[in-house]
Amino acid sequence: MSTLEQKVGQIREEAMNALLGADGMDRLNEIRVAYLGKKGTLTAVLKGMKDVTPEERPKVGKWVNDAREQIEGRIEEIRARLEEEKLEARLEAEAIDVTLPARKQKRGHRHPNTIALEEVERIFVGMGYEVVEGPEVEYDEYNFTKLNIPANHPAKDEQDTFYITDEILLRTQTSPVQARIMEQGKLPIRMIAPGRVFRSDEVDATHSPSFHQIEGLVIDRNITFSDLKGTLDLFAKELFGPDTKTKFRPHHFPFTEPSAEVDVSCFKCGGRGCRFCKGSGWIEILGCGMVHPHVLEMCGIDPEEYQGFAFGVGLERIALLKYEIDDMRLLYENDARFLQQF
Ligand code: DAH
């Protein structure tokens, strides 16, 4: 046996031995390069052909090719096996156990303010009212003057106002939306205007510098105080239950005449008196009245031809009452443990 044939055999054995320990694609490639690559040991034999006699060359070529084929064959086998193992490992890792219980999706909850607002909107939309909005940054003129609250009027002090300039402020009430809608001159009007209002109040269980009101306004021919009473009585019954009674107490608001505050019979004790209604049997829920003729005039409506009523409800107050929450601060803290309950 020629030494060259032995050498090729040796290289093949070495390669095969090395392949026995090949446990990954990287190692497999290393071995391929070491033996079969351009600078590999087997390839080197071919490069030595120039020293071989022409008669011997075909034989040497055949030895080398046979060895190459064997090594390549083994490499291919191992590669296929490694691929298969990899696939199996992946299938195992990605297996889905369809018998596992599903993970619970956390769902958001509607804020009590939102629930209360949607309830109020549902009631008034059911009576044919439109829901409108006005700006939170408002002119003094709309927030006060056009509502019959002129400069130096004490009501301006009562509502501690955040002024931006002398004429521009954060609205202290949703009532300016009344003036804006009346000015548009499209009559009759049946609207509610929910929204955020601002007053420079200290935060406590019943106050916040930012809260929400819902304004109501009806303007038409032949509107009387009976319409106001009937509407708000129905509203109270829809909101707090059919047995709810209402009481209209005389009050004063600059933009309505006459004006009233409305109490509802305590829905906790039915009016007998309990801790909830502080023993009185009644709970105050809103302010209202017949739109002042001067307000109608300032907004371009002839008070001889048209009359109307208006009301203003505190949204937080409704939410606190309806859900028996005893501290308004809870509504603003966004504590998930609180919100979760709604
Ligand atoms: N704007 C009043 C307030 O913030 C509430 C109010 C009372 C609104 C009577 C009205 C109304 O429209 O007629 O205290």
mmCIF file of C-alpha atoms and ligand atoms in Angstrom:
data_model
loop_
_atom_site.group_PDB
_atom_site.id
_atom_site.type_symbol
_atom_site.label_atom_id
_atom_site.label_comp_id
_atom_site.label_asym_id
_atom_site.label_seq_id
_atom_site.Cartn_x
_atom_site.Cartn_y
_atom_site.Cartn_z
ATOM 1 C CA MET A 1 0.000 0.000 0.000
ATOM 2 C CA SER A 2 1.424 3.368 -0.968
ATOM 3 C CA THR A 3 2.169 5.856 1.741
ATOM 4 C CA LEU A 4 -0.198 8.285 0.075
ATOM 5 C CA GLU A 5 -3.052 5.826 0.271
ATOM 6 C CA GLN A 6 -2.227 5.286 3.945
ATOM 7 C CA LYS A 7 -2.148 8.986 4.511
ATOM 8 C CA VAL A 8 -5.581 9.499 2.951
ATOM 9 C CA GLY A 9 -6.903 6.599 5.055
ATOM 10 C CA GLN A 10 -5.463 8.184 8.144
ATOM 11 C CA ILE A 11 -7.003 11.535 7.385
ATOM 12 C CA ARG A 12 -10.376 9.866 6.836
ATOM 13 C CA GLU A 13 -10.148 7.975 10.134
ATOM 14 C CA GLU A 14 -9.200 11.133 11.950
ATOM 15 C CA ALA A 15 -12.104 13.018 10.418
ATOM 16 C CA MET A 16 -14.534 10.240 11.266
ATOM 17 C CA ASN A 17 -13.271 10.164 14.863
ATOM 18 C CA ALA A 18 -13.606 13.881 15.145
ATOM 19 C CA LEU A 19 -17.177 13.621 13.830
ATOM 20 C CA LEU A 20 -18.086 11.132 16.575
ATOM 21 C CA GLY A 21 -17.784 13.940 19.070
ATOM 22 C CA ALA A 22 -19.541 16.601 16.967
ATOM 23 C CA ASP A 23 -22.380 17.785 19.149
ATOM 24 C CA GLY A 24 -23.475 20.909 17.341
ATOM 25 C CA MET A 25 -23.621 22.697 14.009
ATOM 26 C CA ASP A 26 -20.648 24.901 14.858
ATOM 27 C CA ARG A 27 -18.408 21.995 15.642
ATOM 28 C CA LEU A 28 -19.608 20.195 12.505
ATOM 29 C CA ASN A 29 -18.638 23.149 10.359
ATOM 30 C CA GLU A 30 -15.252 23.395 12.020
ATOM 31 C CA ILE A 31 -14.562 19.788 11.129
ATOM 32 C CA ARG A 32 -15.757 20.250 7.552
ATOM 33 C CA VAL A 33 -13.410 23.205 7.123
ATOM 34 C CA ALA A 34 -10.480 21.427 8.820
ATOM 35 C CA TYR A 35 -10.620 18.431 6.455
ATOM 36 C CA LEU A 36 -12.531 19.435 3.347
ATOM 37 C CA GLY A 37 -12.057 23.188 3.234
ATOM 38 C CA LYS A 38 -9.691 24.953 0.828
ATOM 39 C CA LYS A 39 -6.902 24.684 3.365
ATOM 40 C CA GLY A 40 -8.150 21.379 4.825
ATOM 41 C CA THR A 41 -5.903 18.380 5.294
ATOM 42 C CA LEU A 42 -7.618 16.249 2.648
ATOM 43 C CA THR A 43 -7.498 19.052 0.111
ATOM 44 C CA ALA A 44 -3.796 19.388 0.854
ATOM 45 C CA VAL A 45 -3.247 15.881 -0.524
ATOM 46 C CA LEU A 46 -4.620 16.988 -3.891
ATOM 47 C CA LYS A 47 -2.310 19.952 -3.817
ATOM 48 C CA GLY A 48 0.613 17.508 -3.493
ATOM 49 C CA MET A 49 -0.339 15.843 -6.827
ATOM 50 C CA LYS A 50 2.467 17.543 -8.647
ATOM 51 C CA ASP A 51 4.872 15.166 -6.913
ATOM 52 C CA VAL A 52 2.897 12.112 -8.073
ATOM 53 C CA THR A 53 3.652 10.306 -11.318
ATOM 54 C CA PRO A 54 1.031 10.834 -14.028
ATOM 55 C CA GLU A 55 0.046 7.131 -13.893
ATOM 56 C CA GLU A 56 -0.572 7.310 -10.139
ATOM 57 C CA ARG A 57 -2.599 10.522 -10.273
ATOM 58 C CA PRO A 58 -6.013 8.996 -11.136
ATOM 59 C CA LYS A 59 -5.647 6.561 -8.244
ATOM 60 C CA VAL A 60 -4.765 9.243 -5.785
ATOM 61 C CA GLY A 61 -7.650 11.294 -7.076
ATOM 62 C CA LYS A 62 -9.998 8.409 -6.463
ATOM 63 C CA TRP A 63 -8.746 7.810 -2.897
ATOM 64 C CA VAL A 64 -9.207 11.426 -2.034
ATOM 65 C CA ASN A 65 -12.639 11.620 -3.632
ATOM 66 C CA ASP A 66 -13.804 8.443 -1.907
ATOM 67 C CA ALA A 67 -12.586 9.758 1.442
ATOM 68 C CA ARG A 68 -14.257 13.140 0.792
ATOM 69 C CA GLU A 69 -17.527 11.428 -0.085
ATOM 70 C CA GLN A 70 -17.472 9.343 3.063
ATOM 71 C CA ILE A 71 -16.695 12.291 5.265
ATOM 72 C CA GLU A 72 -19.329 14.424 3.573
ATOM 73 C CA GLY A 73 -21.854 11.622 3.911
ATOM 74 C CA ARG A 74 -21.232 11.380 7.638
ATOM 75 C CA ILE A 75 -21.379 15.129 8.058
ATOM 76 C CA GLU A 76 -24.744 15.163 6.267
ATOM 77 C CA GLU A 77 -26.079 12.384 8.516
ATOM 78 C CA ILE A 78 -25.040 14.231 11.633
ATOM 79 C CA ARG A 79 -26.434 17.499 10.314
ATOM 80 C CA ALA A 80 -29.802 15.884 9.670
ATOM 81 C CA ARG A 81 -29.818 14.368 13.158
ATOM 82 C CA LEU A 82 -28.928 17.678 14.801
ATOM 83 C CA GLU A 83 -31.664 19.490 12.841
ATOM 84 C CA GLU A 84 -34.200 16.939 13.941
ATOM 85 C CA GLU A 85 -33.150 17.204 17.592
ATOM 86 C CA LYS A 86 -33.404 20.966 17.375
ATOM 87 C CA LEU A 87 -36.896 20.794 15.911
ATOM 88 C CA GLU A 88 -38.032 18.349 18.561
ATOM 89 C CA ALA A 89 -36.670 20.520 21.352
ATOM 90 C CA ARG A 90 -38.510 23.495 19.880
ATOM 91 C CA LEU A 91 -41.781 21.627 19.555
ATOM 92 C CA GLU A 92 -41.471 20.508 23.147
ATOM 93 C CA ALA A 93 -40.654 23.998 24.392
ATOM 94 C CA GLU A 94 -43.507 25.583 22.470
ATOM 95 C CA ALA A 95 -46.072 22.954 23.272
ATOM 96 C CA ILE A 96 -49.402 24.412 24.379
ATOM 97 C CA ASP A 97 -51.225 22.692 27.177
ATOM 98 C CA VAL A 98 -54.811 23.276 26.147
ATOM 99 C CA THR A 99 -56.015 21.922 29.487
ATOM 100 C CA LEU A 100 -54.391 24.791 31.447
ATOM 101 C CA PRO A 101 -56.922 27.285 32.802
ATOM 102 C CA ALA A 102 -56.797 30.585 30.900
ATOM 103 C CA ARG A 103 -55.052 33.557 32.448
ATOM 104 C CA LYS A 104 -57.554 36.110 33.712
ATOM 105 C CA GLN A 105 -57.662 39.304 31.682
ATOM 106 C CA LYS A 106 -57.789 42.383 33.853
ATOM 107 C CA ARG A 107 -60.619 44.651 32.718
ATOM 108 C CA GLY A 108 -60.987 48.307 33.460
ATOM 109 C CA HIS A 109 -63.916 49.681 35.418
ATOM 110 C CA ARG A 110 -66.036 52.701 34.738
ATOM 111 C CA HIS A 111 -65.509 55.512 37.199
ATOM 112 C CA PRO A 112 -68.497 56.191 39.493
ATOM 113 C CA ASN A 113 -68.654 59.719 38.019
ATOM 114 C CA THR A 114 -68.965 58.222 34.543
ATOM 115 C CA ILE A 115 -71.672 55.801 35.617
ATOM 116 C CA ALA A 116 -73.632 58.578 37.320
ATOM 117 C CA LEU A 117 -73.242 60.901 34.299
ATOM 118 C CA GLU A 118 -74.386 58.222 31.870
ATOM 119 C CA GLU A 119 -77.413 57.604 34.075
ATOM 120 C CA VAL A 120 -78.306 61.319 34.148
ATOM 121 C CA GLU A 121 -77.773 61.599 30.382
ATOM 122 C CA ARG A 122 -79.943 58.552 29.776
ATOM 123 C CA ILE A 123 -82.791 60.124 31.750
ATOM 124 C CA PHE A 124 -82.698 63.495 29.995
ATOM 125 C CA VAL A 125 -82.003 62.156 26.508
ATOM 126 C CA GLY A 126 -85.085 59.997 27.096
ATOM 127 C CA MET A 127 -87.047 63.224 27.609
ATOM 128 C CA GLY A 128 -85.765 64.667 24.328
ATOM 129 C CA TYR A 129 -82.832 66.723 25.629
ATOM 130 C CA GLU A 130 -79.654 67.262 23.667
ATOM 131 C CA VAL A 131 -76.243 66.836 25.337
ATOM 132 C CA VAL A 132 -73.938 69.798 24.624
ATOM 133 C CA GLU A 133 -70.579 71.019 25.858
ATOM 134 C CA GLY A 134 -68.929 74.353 26.515
ATOM 135 C CA PRO A 135 -65.357 75.487 27.161
ATOM 136 C CA GLU A 136 -63.641 74.979 30.526
ATOM 137 C CA VAL A 137 -61.614 78.153 29.967
ATOM 138 C CA GLU A 138 -64.306 80.793 29.797
ATOM 139 C CA TYR A 139 -64.846 84.532 29.578
ATOM 140 C CA ASP A 140 -65.842 86.349 32.749
ATOM 141 C CA GLU A 141 -68.682 87.701 30.642
ATOM 142 C CA TYR A 142 -70.260 84.270 30.106
ATOM 143 C CA ASN A 143 -69.430 82.862 33.517
ATOM 144 C CA PHE A 144 -70.844 85.906 35.329
ATOM 145 C CA THR A 145 -72.094 88.981 33.446
ATOM 146 C CA LYS A 146 -74.545 87.322 31.065
ATOM 147 C CA LEU A 147 -75.853 85.292 33.986
ATOM 148 C CA ASN A 148 -76.885 88.441 35.808
ATOM 149 C CA ILE A 149 -73.821 88.429 38.048
ATOM 150 C CA PRO A 150 -72.317 91.882 37.360
ATOM 151 C CA ALA A 151 -68.968 93.142 38.645
ATOM 152 C CA ASN A 152 -69.017 93.640 42.427
ATOM 153 C CA HIS A 153 -71.852 91.123 42.835
ATOM 154 C CA PRO A 154 -71.276 89.113 46.044
ATOM 155 C CA ALA A 155 -71.861 85.829 44.160
ATOM 156 C CA LYS A 156 -68.534 86.445 42.454
ATOM 157 C CA ASP A 157 -66.816 86.128 45.824
ATOM 158 C CA GLU A 158 -68.765 83.070 46.864
ATOM 159 C CA GLN A 159 -67.397 81.182 43.901
ATOM 160 C CA ASP A 160 -63.691 81.580 44.477
ATOM 161 C CA THR A 161 -62.557 81.906 40.936
ATOM 162 C CA PHE A 162 -59.314 80.944 39.234
ATOM 163 C CA TYR A 163 -58.632 83.913 36.966
ATOM 164 C CA ILE A 164 -56.285 83.586 34.006
ATOM 165 C CA THR A 165 -56.499 87.248 32.970
ATOM 166 C CA ASP A 166 -58.933 89.974 34.015
ATOM 167 C CA GLU A 167 -61.436 88.676 31.480
ATOM 168 C CA ILE A 168 -60.581 84.998 31.202
ATOM 169 C CA LEU A 169 -61.079 82.385 33.919
ATOM 170 C CA LEU A 170 -61.649 78.704 34.606
ATOM 171 C CA ARG A 171 -65.429 78.411 34.650
ATOM 172 C CA THR A 172 -66.827 78.099 38.171
ATOM 173 C CA GLN A 173 -70.075 76.547 36.934
ATOM 174 C CA THR A 174 -71.572 74.993 33.801
ATOM 175 C CA SER A 175 -74.183 77.782 33.648
ATOM 176 C CA PRO A 176 -72.196 79.790 31.025
ATOM 177 C CA VAL A 177 -73.122 77.051 28.535
ATOM 178 C CA GLN A 178 -76.736 78.274 28.927
ATOM 179 C CA ALA A 179 -75.747 81.721 27.694
ATOM 180 C CA ARG A 180 -73.714 80.306 24.806
ATOM 181 C CA ILE A 181 -76.571 78.104 23.600
ATOM 182 C CA MET A 182 -79.242 80.814 23.993
ATOM 183 C CA GLU A 183 -77.087 83.236 22.002
ATOM 184 C CA GLN A 184 -77.067 80.839 19.045
ATOM 185 C CA GLY A 185 -80.738 81.718 18.772
ATOM 186 C CA LYS A 186 -82.057 78.281 17.796
ATOM 187 C CA LEU A 187 -85.325 77.873 19.670
ATOM 188 C CA PRO A 188 -86.792 75.958 21.363
ATOM 189 C CA ILE A 189 -83.945 74.637 23.548
ATOM 190 C CA ARG A 190 -83.831 71.424 25.538
ATOM 191 C CA MET A 191 -80.276 70.702 26.599
ATOM 192 C CA ILE A 192 -78.041 69.376 29.300
ATOM 193 C CA ALA A 193 -74.399 70.401 29.505
ATOM 194 C CA PRO A 194 -72.155 68.231 31.647
ATOM 195 C CA GLY A 195 -68.617 69.306 32.364
ATOM 196 C CA ARG A 196 -65.735 70.116 34.642
ATOM 197 C CA VAL A 197 -65.782 73.262 36.755
ATOM 198 C CA PHE A 198 -63.167 74.895 38.979
ATOM 199 C CA ARG A 199 -63.147 76.756 42.276
ATOM 200 C CA SER A 200 -60.219 77.545 44.503
ATOM 201 C CA ASP A 201 -61.444 75.355 47.355
ATOM 202 C CA GLU A 202 -59.324 73.359 49.771
ATOM 203 C CA VAL A 203 -59.622 69.607 49.327
ATOM 204 C CA ASP A 204 -61.737 67.850 51.956
ATOM 205 C CA ALA A 205 -64.413 65.147 52.127
ATOM 206 C CA THR A 206 -66.943 67.322 50.269
ATOM 207 C CA HIS A 207 -64.798 69.828 48.333
ATOM 208 C CA SER A 208 -62.310 69.762 45.509
ATOM 209 C CA PRO A 209 -60.856 72.568 43.351
ATOM 210 C CA SER A 210 -62.114 70.681 40.307
ATOM 211 C CA PHE A 211 -65.429 68.888 40.103
ATOM 212 C CA HIS A 212 -68.293 68.351 37.662
ATOM 213 C CA GLN A 213 -71.731 69.798 37.135
ATOM 214 C CA ILE A 214 -74.577 69.067 34.801
ATOM 215 C CA GLU A 215 -76.444 72.109 33.613
ATOM 216 C CA GLY A 216 -79.968 71.880 32.261
ATOM 217 C CA LEU A 217 -81.860 74.421 30.182
ATOM 218 C CA VAL A 218 -85.281 74.466 28.562
ATOM 219 C CA ILE A 219 -86.517 77.479 26.590
ATOM 220 C CA ASP A 220 -89.838 77.478 24.776
ATOM 221 C CA ARG A 221 -93.180 79.249 24.671
ATOM 222 C CA ASN A 222 -95.437 78.819 27.697
ATOM 223 C CA ILE A 223 -92.887 77.181 29.966
ATOM 224 C CA THR A 224 -93.943 77.475 33.612
ATOM 225 C CA PHE A 225 -92.667 76.491 37.026
ATOM 226 C CA SER A 226 -94.928 73.398 36.802
ATOM 227 C CA ASP A 227 -92.847 72.163 33.879
ATOM 228 C CA LEU A 228 -89.729 72.612 35.994
ATOM 229 C CA LYS A 229 -91.274 70.765 38.935
ATOM 230 C CA GLY A 230 -92.616 67.926 36.827
ATOM 231 C CA THR A 231 -89.326 67.458 34.989
ATOM 232 C CA LEU A 232 -87.133 67.429 38.077
ATOM 233 C CA ASP A 233 -89.572 65.259 40.032
ATOM 234 C CA LEU A 234 -89.422 62.674 37.246
ATOM 235 C CA PHE A 235 -85.636 62.992 37.133
ATOM 236 C CA ALA A 236 -85.405 62.284 40.885
ATOM 237 C CA LYS A 237 -87.689 59.260 40.632
ATOM 238 C CA GLU A 238 -85.719 57.844 37.695
ATOM 239 C CA LEU A 239 -82.431 58.402 39.489
ATOM 240 C CA PHE A 240 -83.273 57.330 43.036
ATOM 241 C CA GLY A 241 -86.317 55.100 42.621
ATOM 242 C CA PRO A 242 -90.077 55.503 42.039
ATOM 243 C CA ASP A 243 -90.903 56.170 45.716
ATOM 244 C CA THR A 244 -88.669 59.243 45.829
ATOM 245 C CA LYS A 245 -90.418 62.477 46.809
ATOM 246 C CA THR A 246 -89.126 65.939 45.968
ATOM 247 C CA LYS A 247 -89.305 69.199 47.873
ATOM 248 C CA PHE A 248 -88.718 72.597 46.283
ATOM 249 C CA ARG A 249 -87.290 75.087 48.812
ATOM 250 C CA PRO A 250 -87.197 78.791 47.873
ATOM 251 C CA HIS A 251 -83.644 79.914 47.227
ATOM 252 C CA HIS A 252 -81.751 82.605 45.352
ATOM 253 C CA PHE A 253 -79.647 82.417 42.226
ATOM 254 C CA PRO A 254 -78.884 85.586 40.239
ATOM 255 C CA PHE A 255 -79.779 83.986 36.888
ATOM 256 C CA THR A 256 -83.144 82.512 37.858
ATOM 257 C CA GLU A 257 -86.305 84.052 39.296
ATOM 258 C CA PRO A 258 -87.932 82.473 41.172
ATOM 259 C CA SER A 259 -85.224 80.053 42.260
ATOM 260 C CA ALA A 260 -85.315 76.898 44.337
ATOM 261 C CA GLU A 261 -83.187 74.177 45.768
ATOM 262 C CA VAL A 262 -84.492 70.661 45.392
ATOM 263 C CA ASP A 263 -84.346 68.031 48.112
ATOM 264 C CA VAL A 264 -85.186 64.371 47.601
ATOM 265 C CA SER A 265 -86.631 62.132 50.295
ATOM 266 C CA CYS A 266 -83.816 60.062 51.751
ATOM 267 C CA PHE A 267 -83.600 56.856 49.736
ATOM 268 C CA LYS A 268 -81.884 55.123 52.647
ATOM 269 C CA CYS A 269 -84.587 55.581 55.293
ATOM 270 C CA GLY A 270 -87.479 56.604 53.051
ATOM 271 C CA GLY A 271 -87.739 59.952 54.830
ATOM 272 C CA ARG A 272 -87.963 58.855 58.463
ATOM 273 C CA GLY A 273 -84.521 60.254 59.222
ATOM 274 C CA CYS A 274 -81.235 58.411 59.484
ATOM 275 C CA ARG A 275 -77.510 59.037 59.647
ATOM 276 C CA PHE A 276 -77.356 59.312 55.866
ATOM 277 C CA CYS A 277 -79.738 62.295 55.717
ATOM 278 C CA LYS A 278 -78.490 63.614 59.054
ATOM 279 C CA GLY A 279 -81.861 62.887 60.603
ATOM 280 C CA SER A 280 -83.825 65.258 58.393
ATOM 281 C CA GLY A 281 -85.278 62.687 55.975
ATOM 282 C CA TRP A 282 -84.257 64.950 53.040
ATOM 283 C CA ILE A 283 -81.144 65.271 50.886
ATOM 284 C CA GLU A 284 -80.357 68.330 48.770
ATOM 285 C CA ILE A 285 -79.466 67.471 45.175
ATOM 286 C CA LEU A 286 -79.661 70.538 42.925
ATOM 287 C CA GLY A 287 -80.413 74.210 42.296
ATOM 288 C CA CYS A 288 -82.941 75.429 39.761
ATOM 289 C CA GLY A 289 -85.338 78.166 38.725
ATOM 290 C CA MET A 290 -87.100 80.041 35.946
ATOM 291 C CA VAL A 291 -84.546 81.740 33.696
ATOM 292 C CA HIS A 292 -84.374 85.413 34.699
ATOM 293 C CA PRO A 293 -85.934 87.701 32.037
ATOM 294 C CA HIS A 294 -82.826 89.850 32.143
ATOM 295 C CA VAL A 295 -80.682 86.808 31.277
ATOM 296 C CA LEU A 296 -82.978 85.992 28.357
ATOM 297 C CA GLU A 297 -82.661 89.583 27.124
ATOM 298 C CA MET A 298 -78.869 89.631 27.436
ATOM 299 C CA CYS A 299 -78.762 86.444 25.341
ATOM 300 C CA GLY A 300 -81.036 87.874 22.650
ATOM 301 C CA ILE A 301 -84.306 86.147 23.569
ATOM 302 C CA ASP A 302 -87.561 88.089 23.996
ATOM 303 C CA PRO A 303 -88.849 87.252 27.499
ATOM 304 C CA GLU A 304 -92.382 88.272 26.467
ATOM 305 C CA GLU A 305 -92.434 85.454 23.944
ATOM 306 C CA TYR A 306 -90.182 82.813 25.460
ATOM 307 C CA GLN A 307 -89.681 81.524 28.970
ATOM 308 C CA GLY A 308 -87.599 78.737 30.368
ATOM 309 C CA PHE A 309 -86.206 76.917 33.331
ATOM 310 C CA ALA A 310 -82.697 75.891 34.256
ATOM 311 C CA PHE A 311 -81.049 73.654 36.791
ATOM 312 C CA GLY A 312 -77.575 72.720 37.941
ATOM 313 C CA VAL A 313 -76.635 69.372 39.460
ATOM 314 C CA GLY A 314 -73.345 68.435 41.104
ATOM 315 C CA LEU A 315 -72.218 65.201 39.471
ATOM 316 C CA GLU A 316 -69.967 64.086 42.322
ATOM 317 C CA ARG A 317 -72.790 64.658 44.758
ATOM 318 C CA ILE A 318 -75.019 62.306 42.757
ATOM 319 C CA ALA A 319 -72.253 59.674 42.512
ATOM 320 C CA LEU A 320 -71.512 59.873 46.251
ATOM 321 C CA LEU A 321 -75.194 59.554 47.129
ATOM 322 C CA LYS A 322 -76.003 56.812 44.668
ATOM 323 C CA TYR A 323 -73.057 54.628 45.604
ATOM 324 C CA GLU A 324 -72.964 55.595 49.288
ATOM 325 C CA ILE A 325 -69.419 56.897 49.157
ATOM 326 C CA ASP A 326 -68.657 59.066 52.157
ATOM 327 C CA ASP A 327 -65.564 60.908 50.986
ATOM 328 C CA MET A 328 -65.279 62.776 47.688
ATOM 329 C CA ARG A 329 -61.484 62.376 47.673
ATOM 330 C CA LEU A 330 -61.973 58.702 46.822
ATOM 331 C CA LEU A 331 -63.305 59.785 43.432
ATOM 332 C CA TYR A 332 -60.024 61.441 42.490
ATOM 333 C CA GLU A 333 -57.401 59.083 43.877
ATOM 334 C CA ASN A 334 -57.785 56.387 41.226
ATOM 335 C CA ASP A 335 -57.140 53.645 43.754
ATOM 336 C CA ALA A 336 -57.820 50.447 41.841
ATOM 337 C CA ARG A 337 -59.232 48.770 44.974
ATOM 338 C CA PHE A 338 -61.904 51.460 45.107
ATOM 339 C CA LEU A 339 -62.658 51.657 41.378
ATOM 340 C CA GLN A 340 -62.825 47.866 41.091
ATOM 341 C CA GLN A 341 -66.075 47.914 43.043
ATOM 342 C CA PHE A 342 -68.005 49.591 40.240
HETATM 343 N N1 DAH B 1 -74.642 77.336 38.782
HETATM 344 C C1 DAH B 1 -75.144 77.056 40.110
HETATM 345 C C2 DAH B 1 -73.988 76.736 41.045
HETATM 346 O O1 DAH B 1 -72.932 76.427 40.564
HETATM 347 C C3 DAH B 1 -76.100 75.913 40.083
HETATM 348 C C4 DAH B 1 -77.391 76.289 39.441
HETATM 349 C C5 DAH B 1 -78.447 76.740 40.174
HETATM 350 C C6 DAH B 1 -77.539 76.205 38.076
HETATM 351 C C7 DAH B 1 -79.652 77.090 39.620
HETATM 352 C C8 DAH B 1 -78.733 76.567 37.476
HETATM 353 C C9 DAH B 1 -79.792 77.012 38.260
HETATM 354 O O2 DAH B 1 -78.925 76.504 36.158
HETATM 355 O O3 DAH B 1 -80.960 77.365 37.678
HETATM 356 O O4 DAH B 1 -74.155 76.799 42.214
#
